[in-house]
Amino acid sequence: MKSILDETIEISSDLISINSVNPTFGGIGEKEKSIYIKNKLEEYNKNYSIKNCEIIEYNTVDSEGIERPNIVSKYDFGKNNTLTIISHMDIVPEGDLGLWNSDPFKAEIKDGIIYGRGSEDNHKGIVSSFLLLKMIFEEKIDPKYNLNLIFVADEEDGSKYGLSYLVNNFEDELFSSEDLIIVPDFGMPKGEFIEIAEKNILWLKFKITGKQCHGSVPENGINADLIAFSFGKGLYDKLYGKYNGINPIFNPPFSTFEPTILKNNIENINTIPGYVELNFDCRIIPKYDPKEVLSDIENYIEVFKNEIEKHILHFDISEKENISINYEILKLEKAEETKNDSEVVKKLGSAIKNVLNKEPVLCGMGGGTVAAFLREKGYNTAVWGIGDETAHQPNEHIKIENLIKMAEVYLDILK
């Protein structure tokens, strides 16, 4: 059998070489990576003579006709409850290649660190899951829990074809309220932080319609850019002003309401645009209901339209009634918190102490993980890992020793 170090490097390198960029971002999806994972699981079954394993595929097809795979590998050790570890197979694009020091899809190892797209997000979950299997069967331990390893699609774009699909269609087959569920899609360098809460996520696209005209005669049109600028800043001030509560478990400890994408429908400098799209990314601490935020947004739209003269000096006033500001909800995820004293938090915290010699720290975060879908259904879920916070960045990387430590923490829970 390979050493734990060689196994870690081999699996990590293999995964990095498989491009599984989410199709929403122009990628080909997770199919090839899922084949590798399934083959590796079957290889482990053969090498370790594992008889109590069932590998199940829960594949679906997205709106573009692309197959989106989900794999569940169940290990029945004859116990009443189950440790479930959920990793995702899709990755984000590499971005500007000029910012990388190496090929994003060819693993580079330097000073005990492995570089490549997906190495941290979320190969650390996949690799540490395989290392856990290696440790269980080479050490011949009798685990306290059954084990489910779940590898899902589509995490980077909302999980419609990934965990959300599994929860909505196969919940009773895959999850129990007594399970210990860990999502290794978060991590700080020393591994002491356990994420038990996420902010509500509200992504909005505002569709703003004015009237297109020549840039030299603004009085003949209605400048949709100006509407977007003024509306965006006014909404920004209103939401930050009202929803200003603090929850110290999060970093940052407040709700955020940030305009992001802004685009119009013209390409030449001497045309005033008549249509603009403005996106907002809102991360709202759990004490606030996103429905209340939406209600305030709707009220602000009406106030803004009625006071349009405050925001535009020159426009075709006869077209004032045709100004429209509508919105589309791109994502709405309502957050629930995992209980501080839940079994998964206690067992994971104990393992962190035993393996890493660190005192566990409970925290929340603004980014979303697949834990949100499980928490919404009432499952206590811990998000945990070890990493240098390089997800989505150029030169994404992870320390090889931390992949092994993650598996050792899982193993401590099972012992």
Coordinates of N, CA, C and O in Angstrom, one line a residue, residues 136-238:
I136 N -9.0 4.0 8.3 CA -10.0 3.1 8.9 C -9.6 1.6 8.6 O -9.5 0.8 9.5
F137 N -9.3 1.3 7.3 CA -9.1 0.0 6.9 C -7.7 -0.5 7.1 O -7.5 -1.7 7.3
E138 N -6.7 0.4 7.1 CA -5.4 -0.1 7.4 C -5.1 -0.2 8.8 O -4.4 -1.1 9.3
E139 N -5.8 0.6 9.7 CA -5.7 0.5 11.1 C -6.6 -0.5 11.7 O -6.6 -0.9 12.9
K140 N -7.6 -1.0 10.8 CA -8.5 -2.0 11.2 C -9.3 -1.6 12.5 O -9.5 -2.4 13.4
I141 N -9.8 -0.4 12.5 CA -10.6 0.1 13.7 C -12.0 -0.3 13.5 O -12.5 -0.6 12.4
D142 N -12.7 -0.4 14.6 CA -14.2 -0.6 14.7 C -14.8 0.7 14.9 O -14.9 1.2 16.1
P143 N -15.3 1.4 13.9 CA -15.8 2.8 14.1 C -17.1 2.8 15.0 O -17.9 1.9 15.0
K144 N -17.2 3.9 15.7 CA -18.4 4.2 16.5 C -19.7 4.4 15.7 O -20.8 4.3 16.2
Y145 N -19.4 4.9 14.5 CA -20.6 5.3 13.6 C -20.4 4.6 12.2 O -19.3 4.2 11.8
N146 N -21.5 4.4 11.6 CA -21.5 4.2 10.1 C -20.9 5.4 9.4 O -20.8 6.5 10.0
L147 N -20.5 5.3 8.2 CA -19.9 6.4 7.5 C -20.6 6.5 6.1 O -20.7 5.6 5.3
N148 N -21.0 7.8 5.8 CA -21.4 8.1 4.5 C -20.5 9.2 3.9 O -20.3 10.3 4.5
L149 N -20.0 9.0 2.7 CA -19.2 10.0 2.0 C -20.0 10.4 0.8 O -20.4 9.6 0.0
I150 N -20.3 11.7 0.8 CA -21.2 12.3 -0.3 C -20.4 13.3 -1.1 O -19.7 14.2 -0.5
F151 N -20.4 13.1 -2.4 CA -19.7 14.0 -3.3 C -20.7 14.6 -4.3 O -21.3 13.9 -5.1
V152 N -20.9 16.0 -4.2 CA -22.0 16.6 -4.9 C -21.6 17.5 -6.0 O -20.4 18.0 -6.0
A153 N -22.5 17.8 -6.9 CA -22.3 18.8 -8.0 C -22.8 20.1 -7.6 O -23.5 20.3 -6.5
D154 N -22.4 21.1 -8.4 CA -23.1 22.4 -8.4 C -23.1 23.3 -7.2 O -23.9 24.2 -7.0
E155 N -22.1 23.0 -6.3 CA -22.1 23.9 -5.1 C -21.8 25.3 -5.4 O -22.3 26.2 -4.7
E156 N -20.9 25.5 -6.4 CA -20.5 26.9 -6.7 C -21.6 27.8 -7.3 O -21.4 29.0 -7.5
D157 N -22.7 27.2 -7.7 CA -23.8 28.0 -8.3 C -25.1 27.7 -7.7 O -26.2 27.6 -8.3
G158 N -25.2 27.4 -6.4 CA -26.4 27.3 -5.7 C -26.9 25.9 -5.3 O -27.9 25.8 -4.6
S159 N -26.3 24.9 -5.9 CA -26.6 23.5 -5.5 C -27.9 22.9 -6.0 O -28.4 21.9 -5.5
K160 N -28.5 23.6 -7.0 CA -29.8 23.1 -7.6 C -29.7 21.7 -8.0 O -30.6 20.9 -7.9
Y161 N -28.5 21.3 -8.6 CA -28.3 20.0 -9.1 C -27.4 19.2 -8.2 O -27.0 18.1 -8.6
G162 N -27.1 19.7 -7.0 CA -26.3 19.0 -6.1 C -27.0 18.7 -4.8 O -28.0 17.9 -4.8
L163 N -26.6 19.2 -3.7 CA -27.2 18.8 -2.4 C -28.6 19.2 -2.3 O -29.4 18.5 -1.7
S164 N -29.0 20.3 -2.9 CA -30.4 20.7 -2.8 C -31.3 19.6 -3.5 O -32.3 19.3 -3.0
Y165 N -30.8 19.1 -4.6 CA -31.5 18.1 -5.4 C -31.6 16.8 -4.5 O -32.6 16.2 -4.4
L166 N -30.5 16.5 -3.8 CA -30.5 15.3 -3.0 C -31.5 15.4 -1.8 O -32.2 14.5 -1.5
V167 N -31.4 16.6 -1.1 CA -32.3 16.8 0.0 C -33.7 16.8 -0.4 O -34.6 16.3 0.4
N168 N -34.0 17.4 -1.5 CA -35.4 17.5 -1.9 C -36.0 16.2 -2.4 O -37.2 16.1 -2.4
N169 N -35.2 15.3 -2.9 CA -35.7 14.1 -3.5 C -35.3 12.8 -2.8 O -36.0 11.8 -3.0
F170 N -34.3 12.8 -2.0 CA -33.8 11.6 -1.4 C -33.5 11.7 0.1 O -32.6 11.0 0.6
E171 N -34.1 12.7 0.7 CA -33.8 13.0 2.1 C -33.8 11.8 3.0 O -32.9 11.5 3.8
D172 N -34.9 11.0 3.0 CA -35.1 9.9 3.9 C -34.0 8.8 3.6 O -33.7 8.1 4.6
E173 N -33.5 8.7 2.4 CA -32.5 7.7 2.1 C -31.1 8.1 2.7 O -30.3 7.2 3.0
L174 N -30.9 9.4 2.8 CA -29.5 9.8 3.0 C -29.3 10.5 4.3 O -28.1 10.5 4.8
F175 N -30.3 11.0 5.0 CA -30.0 11.7 6.2 C -31.0 11.3 7.4 O -32.1 10.9 7.1
S176 N -30.4 11.5 8.6 CA -31.2 11.2 9.8 C -30.9 12.3 10.8 O -29.7 12.8 10.8
S177 N -31.8 12.6 11.6 CA -31.6 13.7 12.6 C -30.5 13.3 13.6 O -30.0 14.2 14.3
E178 N -30.2 12.0 13.7 CA -29.2 11.6 14.7 C -27.8 11.5 14.1 O -26.8 11.3 14.8
D179 N -27.7 11.8 12.8 CA -26.4 11.8 12.1 C -25.5 12.9 12.6 O -26.0 14.0 13.0
L180 N -24.2 12.7 12.5 CA -23.2 13.8 12.6 C -22.8 14.2 11.2 O -22.3 13.3 10.4
I181 N -23.1 15.4 10.8 CA -22.8 15.8 9.4 C -21.8 16.9 9.4 O -21.9 17.9 10.1
I182 N -20.7 16.7 8.6 CA -19.6 17.7 8.5 C -19.5 18.0 7.0 O -19.5 17.2 6.1
V183 N -19.4 19.3 6.8 CA -19.1 19.9 5.4 C -17.7 20.5 5.5 O -17.5 21.6 6.0
P184 N -16.7 19.9 4.8 CA -15.4 20.4 4.9 C -15.1 21.5 3.8 O -14.2 21.3 3.0
D185 N -15.9 22.5 3.9 CA -15.9 23.6 2.8 C -15.6 24.9 3.5 O -16.1 25.9 3.1
F186 N -14.7 24.9 4.5 CA -14.3 26.1 5.2 C -13.1 25.7 5.9 O -12.8 24.5 6.2
G187 N -12.2 26.7 6.2 CA -11.1 26.3 7.0 C -10.2 27.4 7.3 O -9.9 28.3 6.4
M188 N -9.6 27.5 8.5 CA -8.6 28.5 8.9 C -7.3 27.7 9.1 O -7.3 26.5 9.2
P189 N -6.2 28.5 9.0 CA -4.9 27.8 9.0 C -4.6 26.8 10.1 O -3.9 25.8 9.9
K190 N -5.1 27.1 11.3 CA -4.8 26.2 12.5 C -6.0 25.2 12.7 O -5.8 24.3 13.6
G191 N -7.1 25.3 12.1 CA -8.1 24.3 12.2 C -9.0 24.4 13.4 O -9.8 23.4 13.7
E192 N -8.9 25.4 14.2 CA -9.7 25.5 15.4 C -11.1 26.0 15.3 O -12.0 25.8 16.1
F193 N -11.4 26.6 14.1 CA -12.8 27.2 14.0 C -13.8 26.2 13.4 O -13.5 25.5 12.4
I194 N -14.9 26.1 14.0 CA -16.1 25.3 13.6 C -17.2 26.3 13.2 O -17.7 27.1 14.0
E195 N -17.6 26.3 11.9 CA -18.6 27.2 11.5 C -20.0 26.6 11.8 O -20.3 25.5 11.3
I196 N -20.8 27.3 12.6 CA -22.1 26.7 12.9 C -23.3 27.6 12.4 O -24.4 27.3 12.7
A197 N -22.9 28.7 11.8 CA -24.0 29.6 11.3 C -23.5 30.3 10.1 O -22.4 30.7 9.9
E198 N -24.5 30.6 9.2 CA -24.2 31.4 8.0 C -25.3 32.5 7.9 O -26.4 32.4 8.4
K199 N -24.9 33.5 7.2 CA -25.9 34.6 7.0 C -26.9 34.2 5.9 O -26.7 33.4 5.1
N200 N -28.1 34.8 6.1 CA -29.1 34.7 5.0 C -28.4 35.3 3.7 O -27.8 36.3 3.8
I201 N -28.6 34.6 2.6 CA -28.1 35.1 1.3 C -29.3 35.6 0.4 O -30.2 34.9 0.2
L202 N -29.1 36.8 -0.1 CA -30.1 37.4 -1.0 C -29.4 38.0 -2.1 O -28.7 39.1 -2.0
W203 N -29.5 37.4 -3.3 CA -28.9 38.0 -4.5 C -30.0 38.5 -5.4 O -31.0 37.8 -5.7
L204 N -29.9 39.8 -5.8 CA -30.9 40.5 -6.6 C -30.4 41.1 -7.9 O -29.2 41.6 -7.9
K205 N -31.1 41.0 -8.9 CA -30.8 41.7 -10.2 C -31.9 42.7 -10.4 O -33.1 42.4 -10.6
F206 N -31.6 44.0 -10.4 CA -32.5 45.1 -10.7 C -32.5 45.4 -12.2 O -31.4 45.6 -12.8
K207 N -33.6 45.4 -12.8 CA -33.8 45.7 -14.2 C -34.4 47.1 -14.4 O -35.5 47.3 -14.0
I208 N -33.6 48.0 -14.8 CA -33.9 49.5 -14.8 C -34.1 50.0 -16.2 O -33.2 49.9 -17.1
T209 N -35.3 50.5 -16.5 CA -35.6 51.0 -17.8 C -35.9 52.5 -17.9 O -36.7 53.0 -17.1
G210 N -35.1 53.2 -18.7 CA -35.4 54.6 -18.9 C -35.7 54.8 -20.4 O -36.7 54.1 -20.9
K211 N -35.0 55.7 -21.1 CA -35.3 55.9 -22.5 C -33.9 56.2 -23.2 O -33.3 57.2 -22.8
Q212 N -33.6 55.4 -24.2 CA -32.3 55.7 -24.9 C -32.4 56.9 -25.8 O -33.4 57.2 -26.4
C213 N -31.3 57.6 -25.9 CA -31.2 58.8 -26.7 C -29.7 59.1 -27.0 O -28.8 58.5 -26.5
H214 N -29.5 60.1 -27.9 CA -28.1 60.6 -28.2 C -27.5 61.3 -27.0 O -28.2 62.0 -26.2
G215 N -26.2 61.1 -26.8 CA -25.5 61.6 -25.6 C -25.6 63.1 -25.6 O -25.4 63.7 -24.5
S216 N -25.8 63.8 -26.7 CA -25.8 65.3 -26.7 C -27.1 65.9 -26.3 O -27.2 67.1 -26.1
V217 N -28.2 65.1 -26.3 CA -29.5 65.7 -26.0 C -30.2 64.8 -24.9 O -31.1 64.1 -25.1
P218 N -29.7 64.9 -23.6 CA -30.2 64.1 -22.6 C -31.7 64.4 -22.3 O -32.4 63.5 -21.7
E219 N -32.1 65.6 -22.7 CA -33.5 65.9 -22.4 C -34.5 65.1 -23.3 O -35.7 65.1 -23.1
N220 N -34.0 64.4 -24.3 CA -34.8 63.6 -25.2 C -34.9 62.1 -24.7 O -35.6 61.3 -25.3
G221 N -34.2 61.8 -23.6 CA -34.3 60.4 -23.1 C -34.3 60.4 -21.6 O -34.6 61.4 -20.9
I222 N -34.1 59.2 -21.0 CA -34.0 59.1 -19.6 C -32.8 58.2 -19.3 O -32.8 57.0 -19.7
N223 N -31.8 58.7 -18.7 CA -30.5 58.0 -18.5 C -30.6 56.9 -17.5 O -30.6 57.2 -16.3
A224 N -30.7 55.7 -18.0 CA -30.8 54.5 -17.1 C -29.5 54.4 -16.2 O -29.6 53.8 -15.1
D225 N -28.4 54.8 -16.7 CA -27.2 54.8 -15.9 C -27.4 55.6 -14.6 O -27.0 55.2 -13.5
L226 N -27.8 56.8 -14.8 CA -28.0 57.7 -13.7 C -29.0 57.2 -12.7 O -28.9 57.3 -11.5
I227 N -30.1 56.6 -13.2 CA -31.1 55.9 -12.3 C -30.4 54.8 -11.5 O -30.5 54.8 -10.3
A228 N -29.6 54.0 -12.2 CA -28.9 52.9 -11.5 C -27.9 53.4 -10.4 O -27.8 52.9 -9.3
F229 N -27.1 54.5 -10.8 CA -26.2 55.1 -9.8 C -26.9 55.6 -8.6 O -26.5 55.2 -7.5
S230 N -27.9 56.4 -8.8 CA -28.6 57.0 -7.7 C -29.4 56.0 -6.9 O -29.4 56.0 -5.6
F231 N -30.1 55.1 -7.6 CA -30.9 54.1 -7.0 C -30.0 53.2 -6.1 O -30.3 52.8 -5.0
G232 N -28.9 52.7 -6.7 CA -28.0 51.8 -6.0 C -27.4 52.4 -4.8 O -27.4 51.8 -3.7
K233 N -27.0 53.7 -4.8 CA -26.4 54.3 -3.6 C -27.5 54.6 -2.6 O -27.3 54.4 -1.4
G234 N -28.7 55.0 -3.0 CA -29.8 55.2 -2.1 C -30.2 53.9 -1.4 O -30.5 53.9 -0.2
L235 N -30.3 52.8 -2.1 CA -30.7 51.6 -1.5 C -29.6 51.1 -0.6 O -29.9 50.5 0.5
Y236 N -28.4 51.2 -1.0 CA -27.2 50.9 -0.2 C -27.3 51.6 1.2 O -27.2 51.0 2.2
D237 N -27.6 52.9 1.2 CA -27.7 53.7 2.4 C -28.8 53.2 3.3 O -28.7 53.1 4.5
K238 N -30.0 53.0 2.6 CA -31.2 52.6 3.3 C -31.0 51.2 4.0 O -31.3 51.1 5.2

